[in-house]
Tab-separated table of C-alpha atoms and ligand atoms in Angstrom:
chain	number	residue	atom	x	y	z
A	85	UNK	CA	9.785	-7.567	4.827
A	86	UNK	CA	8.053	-10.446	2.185
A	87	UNK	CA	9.506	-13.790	3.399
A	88	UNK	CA	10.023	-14.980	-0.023
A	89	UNK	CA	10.012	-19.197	1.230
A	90	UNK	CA	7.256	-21.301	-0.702
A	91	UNK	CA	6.645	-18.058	-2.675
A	92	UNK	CA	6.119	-18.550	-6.591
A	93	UNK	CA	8.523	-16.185	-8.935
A	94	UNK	CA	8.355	-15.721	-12.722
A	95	UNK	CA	11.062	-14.407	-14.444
A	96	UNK	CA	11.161	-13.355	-18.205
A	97	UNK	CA	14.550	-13.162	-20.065
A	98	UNK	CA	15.224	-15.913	-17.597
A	99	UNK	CA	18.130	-17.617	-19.401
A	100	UNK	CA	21.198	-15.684	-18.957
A	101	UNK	CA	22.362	-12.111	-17.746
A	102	UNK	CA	20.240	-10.819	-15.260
A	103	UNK	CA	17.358	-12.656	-15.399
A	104	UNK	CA	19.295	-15.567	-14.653
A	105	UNK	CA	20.938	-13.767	-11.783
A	106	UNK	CA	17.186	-12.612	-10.366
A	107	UNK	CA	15.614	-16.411	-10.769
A	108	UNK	CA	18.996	-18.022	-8.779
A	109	UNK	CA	19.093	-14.945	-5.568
A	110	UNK	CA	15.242	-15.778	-5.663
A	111	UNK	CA	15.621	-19.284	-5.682
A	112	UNK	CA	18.347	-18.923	-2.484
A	113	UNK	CA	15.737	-17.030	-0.889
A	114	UNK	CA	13.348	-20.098	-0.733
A	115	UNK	CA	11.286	-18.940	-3.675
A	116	UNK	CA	9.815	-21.616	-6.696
A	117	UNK	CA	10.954	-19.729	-9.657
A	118	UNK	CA	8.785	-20.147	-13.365
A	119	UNK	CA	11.848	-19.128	-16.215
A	120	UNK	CA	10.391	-17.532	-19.396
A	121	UNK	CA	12.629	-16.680	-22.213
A	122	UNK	CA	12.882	-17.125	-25.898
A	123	UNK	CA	15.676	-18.883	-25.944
A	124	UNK	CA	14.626	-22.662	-25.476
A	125	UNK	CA	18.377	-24.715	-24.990
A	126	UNK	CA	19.657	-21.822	-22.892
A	127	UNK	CA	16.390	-22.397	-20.980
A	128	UNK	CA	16.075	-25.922	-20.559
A	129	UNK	CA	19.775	-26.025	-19.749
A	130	UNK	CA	19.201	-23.890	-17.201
A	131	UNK	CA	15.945	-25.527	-15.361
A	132	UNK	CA	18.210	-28.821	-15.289
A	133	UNK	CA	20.536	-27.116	-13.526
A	134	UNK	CA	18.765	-25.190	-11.022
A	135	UNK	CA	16.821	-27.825	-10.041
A	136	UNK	CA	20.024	-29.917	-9.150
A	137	UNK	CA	21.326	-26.993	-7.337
A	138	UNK	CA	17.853	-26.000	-5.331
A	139	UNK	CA	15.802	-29.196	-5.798
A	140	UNK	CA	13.791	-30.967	-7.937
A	141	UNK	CA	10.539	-29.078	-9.022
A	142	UNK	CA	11.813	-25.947	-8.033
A	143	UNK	CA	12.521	-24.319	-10.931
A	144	UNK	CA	10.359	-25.132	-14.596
A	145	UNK	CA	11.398	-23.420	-17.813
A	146	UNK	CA	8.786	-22.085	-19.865
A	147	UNK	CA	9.638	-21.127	-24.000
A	148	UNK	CA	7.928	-17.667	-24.213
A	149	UNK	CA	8.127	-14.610	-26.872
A	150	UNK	CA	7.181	-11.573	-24.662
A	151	UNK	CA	6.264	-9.916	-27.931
A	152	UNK	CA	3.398	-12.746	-28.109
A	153	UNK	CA	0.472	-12.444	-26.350
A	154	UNK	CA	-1.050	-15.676	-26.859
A	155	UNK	CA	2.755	-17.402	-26.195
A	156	UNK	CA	2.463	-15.100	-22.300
A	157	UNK	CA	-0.706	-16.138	-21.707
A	158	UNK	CA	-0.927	-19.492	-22.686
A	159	UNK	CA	2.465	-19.862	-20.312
A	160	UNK	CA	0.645	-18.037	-17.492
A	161	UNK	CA	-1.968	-20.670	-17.498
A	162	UNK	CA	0.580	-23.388	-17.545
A	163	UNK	CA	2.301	-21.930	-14.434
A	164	UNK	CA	-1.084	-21.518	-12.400
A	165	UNK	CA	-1.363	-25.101	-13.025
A	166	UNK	CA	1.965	-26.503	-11.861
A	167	UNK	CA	2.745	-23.955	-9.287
A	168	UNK	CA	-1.087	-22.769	-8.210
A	169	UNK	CA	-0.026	-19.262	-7.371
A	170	UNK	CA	2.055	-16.435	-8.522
A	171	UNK	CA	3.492	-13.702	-5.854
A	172	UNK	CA	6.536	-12.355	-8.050
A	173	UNK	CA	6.639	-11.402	-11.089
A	174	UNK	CA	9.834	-9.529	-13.205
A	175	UNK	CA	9.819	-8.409	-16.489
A	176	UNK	CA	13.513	-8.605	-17.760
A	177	UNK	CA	13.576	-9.448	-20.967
A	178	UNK	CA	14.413	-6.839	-23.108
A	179	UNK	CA	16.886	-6.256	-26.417
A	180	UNK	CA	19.016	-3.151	-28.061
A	181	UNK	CA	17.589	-3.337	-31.671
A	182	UNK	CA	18.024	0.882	-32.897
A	183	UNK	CA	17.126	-1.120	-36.968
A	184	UNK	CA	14.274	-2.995	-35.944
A	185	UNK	CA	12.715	-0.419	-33.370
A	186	UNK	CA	9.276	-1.747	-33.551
A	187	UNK	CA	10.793	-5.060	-32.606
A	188	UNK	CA	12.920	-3.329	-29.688
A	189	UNK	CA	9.364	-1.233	-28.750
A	190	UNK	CA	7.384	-5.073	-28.561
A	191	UNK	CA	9.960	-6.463	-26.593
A	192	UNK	CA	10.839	-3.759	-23.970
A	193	UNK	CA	7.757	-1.851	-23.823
A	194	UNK	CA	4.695	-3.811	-24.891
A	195	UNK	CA	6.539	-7.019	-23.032
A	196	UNK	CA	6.402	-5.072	-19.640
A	197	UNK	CA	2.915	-4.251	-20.166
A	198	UNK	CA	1.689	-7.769	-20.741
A	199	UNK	CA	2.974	-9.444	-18.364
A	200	UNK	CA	2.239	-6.836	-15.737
A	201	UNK	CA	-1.135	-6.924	-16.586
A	202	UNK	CA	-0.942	-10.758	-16.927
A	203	UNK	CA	0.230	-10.415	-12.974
A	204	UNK	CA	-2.046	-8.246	-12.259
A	205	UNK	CA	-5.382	-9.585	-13.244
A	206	UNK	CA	-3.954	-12.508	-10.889
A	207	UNK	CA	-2.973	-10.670	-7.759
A	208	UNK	CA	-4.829	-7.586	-7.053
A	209	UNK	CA	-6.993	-8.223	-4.248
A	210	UNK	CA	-10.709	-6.796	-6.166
A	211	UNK	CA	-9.960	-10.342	-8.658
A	212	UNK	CA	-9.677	-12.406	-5.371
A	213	UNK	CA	-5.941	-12.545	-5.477
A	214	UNK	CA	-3.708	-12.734	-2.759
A	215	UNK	CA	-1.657	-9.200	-3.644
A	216	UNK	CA	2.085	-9.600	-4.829
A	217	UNK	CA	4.936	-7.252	-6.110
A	218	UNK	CA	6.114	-6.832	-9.597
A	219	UNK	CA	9.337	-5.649	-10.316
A	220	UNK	CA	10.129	-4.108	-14.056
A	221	UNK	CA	13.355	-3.696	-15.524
A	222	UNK	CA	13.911	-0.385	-16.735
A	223	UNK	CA	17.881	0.798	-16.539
A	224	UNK	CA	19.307	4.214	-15.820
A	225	UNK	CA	18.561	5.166	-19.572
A	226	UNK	CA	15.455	5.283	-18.175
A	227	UNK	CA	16.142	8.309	-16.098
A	228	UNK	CA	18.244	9.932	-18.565
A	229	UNK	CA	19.064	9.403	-22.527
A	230	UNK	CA	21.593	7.309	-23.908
A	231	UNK	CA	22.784	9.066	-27.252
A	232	UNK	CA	23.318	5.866	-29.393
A	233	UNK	CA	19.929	4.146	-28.754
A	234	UNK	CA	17.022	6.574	-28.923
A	235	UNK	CA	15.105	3.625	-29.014
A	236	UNK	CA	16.422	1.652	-25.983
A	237	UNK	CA	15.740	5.238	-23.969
A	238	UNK	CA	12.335	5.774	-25.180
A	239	UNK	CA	11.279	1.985	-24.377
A	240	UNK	CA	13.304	2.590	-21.100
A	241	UNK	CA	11.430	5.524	-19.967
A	242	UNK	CA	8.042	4.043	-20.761
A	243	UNK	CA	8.852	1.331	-18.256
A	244	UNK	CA	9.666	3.929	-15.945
A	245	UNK	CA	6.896	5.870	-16.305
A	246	UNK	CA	4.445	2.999	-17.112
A	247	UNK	CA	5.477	0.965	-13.521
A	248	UNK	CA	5.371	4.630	-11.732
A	249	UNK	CA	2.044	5.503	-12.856
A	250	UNK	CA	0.195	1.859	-12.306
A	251	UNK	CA	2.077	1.343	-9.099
A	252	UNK	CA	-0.122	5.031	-7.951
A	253	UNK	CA	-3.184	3.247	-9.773
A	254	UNK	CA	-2.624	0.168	-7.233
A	255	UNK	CA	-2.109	2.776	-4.146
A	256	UNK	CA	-5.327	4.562	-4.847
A	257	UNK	CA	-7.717	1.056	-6.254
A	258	UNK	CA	-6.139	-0.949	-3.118
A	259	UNK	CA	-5.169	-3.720	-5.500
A	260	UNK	CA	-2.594	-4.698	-2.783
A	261	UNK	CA	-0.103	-5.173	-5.591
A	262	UNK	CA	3.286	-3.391	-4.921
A	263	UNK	CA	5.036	-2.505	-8.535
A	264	UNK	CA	8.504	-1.277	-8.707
A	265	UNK	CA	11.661	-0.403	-11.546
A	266	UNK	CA	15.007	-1.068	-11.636
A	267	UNK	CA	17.357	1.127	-13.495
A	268	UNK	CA	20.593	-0.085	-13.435
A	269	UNK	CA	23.829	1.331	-15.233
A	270	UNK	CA	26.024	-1.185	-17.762
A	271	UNK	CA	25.933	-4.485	-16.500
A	272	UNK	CA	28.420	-6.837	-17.533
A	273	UNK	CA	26.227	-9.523	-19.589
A	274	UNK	CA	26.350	-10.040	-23.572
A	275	UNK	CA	23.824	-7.117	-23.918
A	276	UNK	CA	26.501	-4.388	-23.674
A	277	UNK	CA	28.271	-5.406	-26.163
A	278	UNK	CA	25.603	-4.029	-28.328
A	279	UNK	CA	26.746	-0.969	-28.921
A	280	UNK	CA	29.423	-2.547	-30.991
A	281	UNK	CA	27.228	-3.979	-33.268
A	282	UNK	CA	26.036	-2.572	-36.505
A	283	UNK	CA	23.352	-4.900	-37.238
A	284	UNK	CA	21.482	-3.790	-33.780
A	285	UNK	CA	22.883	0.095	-33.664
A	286	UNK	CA	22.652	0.931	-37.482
A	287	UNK	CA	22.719	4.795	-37.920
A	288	UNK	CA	24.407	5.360	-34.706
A	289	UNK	CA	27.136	3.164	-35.064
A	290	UNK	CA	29.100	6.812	-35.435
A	291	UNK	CA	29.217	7.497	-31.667
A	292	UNK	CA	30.299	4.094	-30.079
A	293	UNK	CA	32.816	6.005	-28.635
A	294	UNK	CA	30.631	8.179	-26.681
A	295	UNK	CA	29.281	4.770	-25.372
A	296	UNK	CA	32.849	3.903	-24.298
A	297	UNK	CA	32.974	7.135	-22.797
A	298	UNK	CA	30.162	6.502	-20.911
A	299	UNK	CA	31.167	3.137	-19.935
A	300	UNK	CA	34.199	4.571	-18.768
A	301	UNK	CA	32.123	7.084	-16.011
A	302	UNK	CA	29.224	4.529	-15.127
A	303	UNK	CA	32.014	1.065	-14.716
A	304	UNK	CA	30.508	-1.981	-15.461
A	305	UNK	CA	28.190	-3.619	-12.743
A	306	UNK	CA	28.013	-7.618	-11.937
A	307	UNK	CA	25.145	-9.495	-12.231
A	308	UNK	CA	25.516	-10.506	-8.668
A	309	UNK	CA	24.935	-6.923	-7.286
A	310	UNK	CA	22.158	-5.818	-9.374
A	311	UNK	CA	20.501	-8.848	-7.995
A	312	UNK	CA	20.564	-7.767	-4.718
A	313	UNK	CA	18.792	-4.997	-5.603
A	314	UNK	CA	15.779	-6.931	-7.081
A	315	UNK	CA	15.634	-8.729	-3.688
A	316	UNK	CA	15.197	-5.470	-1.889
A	317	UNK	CA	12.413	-4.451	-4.244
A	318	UNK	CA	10.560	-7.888	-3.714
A	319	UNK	CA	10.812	-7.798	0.053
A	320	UNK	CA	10.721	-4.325	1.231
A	321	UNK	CA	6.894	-4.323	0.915
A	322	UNK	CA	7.190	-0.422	2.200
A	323	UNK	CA	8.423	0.053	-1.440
A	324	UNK	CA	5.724	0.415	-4.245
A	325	UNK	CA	6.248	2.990	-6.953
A	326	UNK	CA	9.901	2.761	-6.495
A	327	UNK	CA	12.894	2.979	-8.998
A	328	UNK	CA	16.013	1.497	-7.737
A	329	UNK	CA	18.942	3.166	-9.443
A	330	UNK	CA	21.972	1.244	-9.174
A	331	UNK	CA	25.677	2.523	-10.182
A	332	UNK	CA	29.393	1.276	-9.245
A	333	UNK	CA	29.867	3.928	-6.700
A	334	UNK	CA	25.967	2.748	-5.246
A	335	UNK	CA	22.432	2.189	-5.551
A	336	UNK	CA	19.843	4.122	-4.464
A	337	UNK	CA	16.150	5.084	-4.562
A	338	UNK	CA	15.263	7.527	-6.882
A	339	UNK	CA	13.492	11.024	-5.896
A	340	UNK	CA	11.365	12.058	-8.267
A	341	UNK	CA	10.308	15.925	-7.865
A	342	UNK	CA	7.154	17.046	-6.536
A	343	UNK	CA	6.959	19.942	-8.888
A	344	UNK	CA	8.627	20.042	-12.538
A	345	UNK	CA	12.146	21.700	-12.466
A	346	UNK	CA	11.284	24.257	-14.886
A	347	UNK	CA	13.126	27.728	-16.566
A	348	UNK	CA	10.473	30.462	-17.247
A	349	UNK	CA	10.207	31.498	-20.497
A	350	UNK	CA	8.386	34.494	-21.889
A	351	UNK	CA	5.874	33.579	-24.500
B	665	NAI	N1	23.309	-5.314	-19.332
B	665	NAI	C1	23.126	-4.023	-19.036
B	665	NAI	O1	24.057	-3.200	-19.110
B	665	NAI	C2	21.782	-3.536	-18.615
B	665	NAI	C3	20.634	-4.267	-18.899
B	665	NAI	N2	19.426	-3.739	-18.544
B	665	NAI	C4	18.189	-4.466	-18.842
B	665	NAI	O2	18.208	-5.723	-18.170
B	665	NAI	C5	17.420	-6.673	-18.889
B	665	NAI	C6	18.223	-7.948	-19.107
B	665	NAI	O3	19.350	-7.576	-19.855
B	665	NAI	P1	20.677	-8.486	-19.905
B	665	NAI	O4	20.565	-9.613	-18.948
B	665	NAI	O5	21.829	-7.574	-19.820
B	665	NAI	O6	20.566	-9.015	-21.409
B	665	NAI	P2	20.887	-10.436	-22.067
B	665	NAI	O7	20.857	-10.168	-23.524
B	665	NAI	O8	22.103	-11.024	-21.450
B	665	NAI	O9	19.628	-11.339	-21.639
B	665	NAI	C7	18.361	-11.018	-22.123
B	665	NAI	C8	17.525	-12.285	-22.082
B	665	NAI	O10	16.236	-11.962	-22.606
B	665	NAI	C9	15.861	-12.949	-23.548
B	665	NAI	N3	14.930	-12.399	-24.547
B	665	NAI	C10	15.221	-11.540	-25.555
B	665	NAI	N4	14.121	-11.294	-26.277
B	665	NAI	C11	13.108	-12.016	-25.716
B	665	NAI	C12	11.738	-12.179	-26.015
B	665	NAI	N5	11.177	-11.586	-27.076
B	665	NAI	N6	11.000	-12.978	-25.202
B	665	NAI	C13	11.567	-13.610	-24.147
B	665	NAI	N7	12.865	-13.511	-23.813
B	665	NAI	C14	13.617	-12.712	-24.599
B	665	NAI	C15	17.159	-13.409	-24.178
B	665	NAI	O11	17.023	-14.691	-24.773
B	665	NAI	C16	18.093	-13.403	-22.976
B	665	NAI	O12	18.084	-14.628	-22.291
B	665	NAI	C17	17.016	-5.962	-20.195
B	665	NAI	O13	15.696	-5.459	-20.059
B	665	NAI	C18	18.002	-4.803	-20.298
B	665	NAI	O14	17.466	-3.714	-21.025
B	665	NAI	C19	19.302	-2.527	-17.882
B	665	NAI	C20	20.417	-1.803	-17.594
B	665	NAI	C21	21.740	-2.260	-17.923
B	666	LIG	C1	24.531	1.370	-25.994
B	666	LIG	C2	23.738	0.763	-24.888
B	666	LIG	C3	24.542	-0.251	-24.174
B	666	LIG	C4	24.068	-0.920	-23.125
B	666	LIG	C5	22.701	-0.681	-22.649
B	666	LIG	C6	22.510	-1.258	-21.284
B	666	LIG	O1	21.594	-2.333	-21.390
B	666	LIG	C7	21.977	-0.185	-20.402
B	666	LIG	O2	20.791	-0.061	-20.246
B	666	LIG	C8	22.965	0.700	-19.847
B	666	LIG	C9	22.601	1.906	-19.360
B	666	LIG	C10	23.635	2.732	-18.821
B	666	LIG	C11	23.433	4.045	-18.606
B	666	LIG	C12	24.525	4.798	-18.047
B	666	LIG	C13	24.528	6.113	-17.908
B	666	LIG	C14	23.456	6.998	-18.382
B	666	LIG	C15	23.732	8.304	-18.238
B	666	LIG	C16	22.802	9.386	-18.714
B	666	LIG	O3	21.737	8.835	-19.414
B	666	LIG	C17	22.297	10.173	-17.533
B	666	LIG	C18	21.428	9.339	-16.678
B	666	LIG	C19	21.471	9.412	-15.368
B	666	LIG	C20	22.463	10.288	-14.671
B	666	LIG	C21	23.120	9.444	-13.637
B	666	LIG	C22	24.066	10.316	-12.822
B	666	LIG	O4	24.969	10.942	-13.445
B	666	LIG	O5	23.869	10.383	-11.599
């Protein structure tokens, strides 16, 4: 297991919900812990008070638009030169937009993939890094579609199949970078109440209630529990390529199969 003390995190969408959950169990675990999010007075707020609760200099907030590249990189920099190191790196942030898709797609999809590469050029082993673990939230409508947001689930899956395929990359190059997903189910933070909302759902606004129906199979999850299951993902470092699905009635790794499930059809 990764002993996670004098470790350096980053966490994007840092400022409430989950990421905030995944920067404090990190910060219990002995880790320094660099918050990125868009949101600047959530953020600031937030650095104040971790670093009363944890210790001075052990948290620093950083005002970042994952849809910017030059904003990521410039705050990668920044964090190399206060912290000297990254081990840890999580790519929350995320957003349910199903009217401005190509803003939902930046965010979710194209957010992932910059700052996993960001994390990777620093860690993998052939750049002179020291190895880490990323960890990529996805959520279970990565593993299967969520009618109202076509969107979400498309962006959802390509973190799932973006983290699986680079995480076999990093097995087979020896980068000695471990990258994992998490899929959780509904989550109890201000993103579910998306679905309710017909500036972010637009067209779909018509099946809320299959949402609620949803809801009502897959109960909400707490912040608290979900974040256990991003500590397992940093510290097992058995785990690479793995995609933690996590559920009221339990979590668990997911097996992919070997061989397509397939019906033959005559063509
Ligand atoms: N809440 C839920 O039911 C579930 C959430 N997830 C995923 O978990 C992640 C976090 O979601 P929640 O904490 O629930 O949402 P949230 O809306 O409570 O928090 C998201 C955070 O990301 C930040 N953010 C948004 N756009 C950003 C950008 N362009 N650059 C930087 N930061 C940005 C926001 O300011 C906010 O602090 C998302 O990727 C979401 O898709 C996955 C499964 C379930
Ligand atoms: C309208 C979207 C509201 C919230 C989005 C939230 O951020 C999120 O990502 C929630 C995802 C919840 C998904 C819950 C169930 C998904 C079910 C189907 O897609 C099937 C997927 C997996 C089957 C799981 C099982 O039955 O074992």
């Amino acid at each position: 297991m990764m002993a996670l003390q004098g470790k350096v995190a980053v966490v994007t969408g840092a400022a409430q919900g989950l990421g905030k959950g995944f920067a404090e169990i990190l910060l219990q675990n002995g880790a320094k812990v660099a918050l990125l999010d868009i949101n600047e007075k959530a953020g600031k707020e937030l650095e104040t008070q971790f670093n009363e609760a944890y210790g001075a200099d052990r948290t620093h907030f950083y005002p970042v638009d994952v849809s910017s590249d030059q904003q990521f990189k410039d705050a990668f920099q920044k964090i190399l030169s206060k912290f000297g190191q990254v081990d840890i790196f999580c790519n929350n942030a995320g957003i349910i937009n199903e009217k401005q898709w190509e803003k939902t797609v930046s965010i979710n999809l194209c957010g992932v993939v910059r700052g996993t590469y960001l994390a990777l050029e620093h860690m993998k082993k052939e750049n002179g890094g020291q190895g880490g673990v990323i960890v990529n939230v996805a959520s279970l409508a990565g593993l299967g579609p969520l009618a109202q947001t076509p969107i979400y689930t498309a962006t959802k899956f390509g973190v799932v199949g973006f983290t699986r395929a680079l995480a076999l990359a990093s097995e087979v190059a020896n980068y000695g970078v471990r990258i994992n997903a998490m899929c959780p189910a509904f989550v109890r933070t201000p993103l579910i109440d998306s679905f309710n909302s017909e500036e972010q759902i637009g067209q779909f606004m018509g099946l809320a209630d299959f949402t609620r129906s949803l809801m009502e199979k897959f109960p909400s999850l707490e912040v608290e529990e979900v974040s256990k299951g991003l500590l397992l993902l940093v510290k097992d470092d058995s785990l690479n390529g793995a995609c933690l699905a996590m559920m009221r009635d339990g979590a668990g790794l997911v097996s992919f199969p070997k061989e397509i499930p397939k019906t033959p059809v005559a063509l």
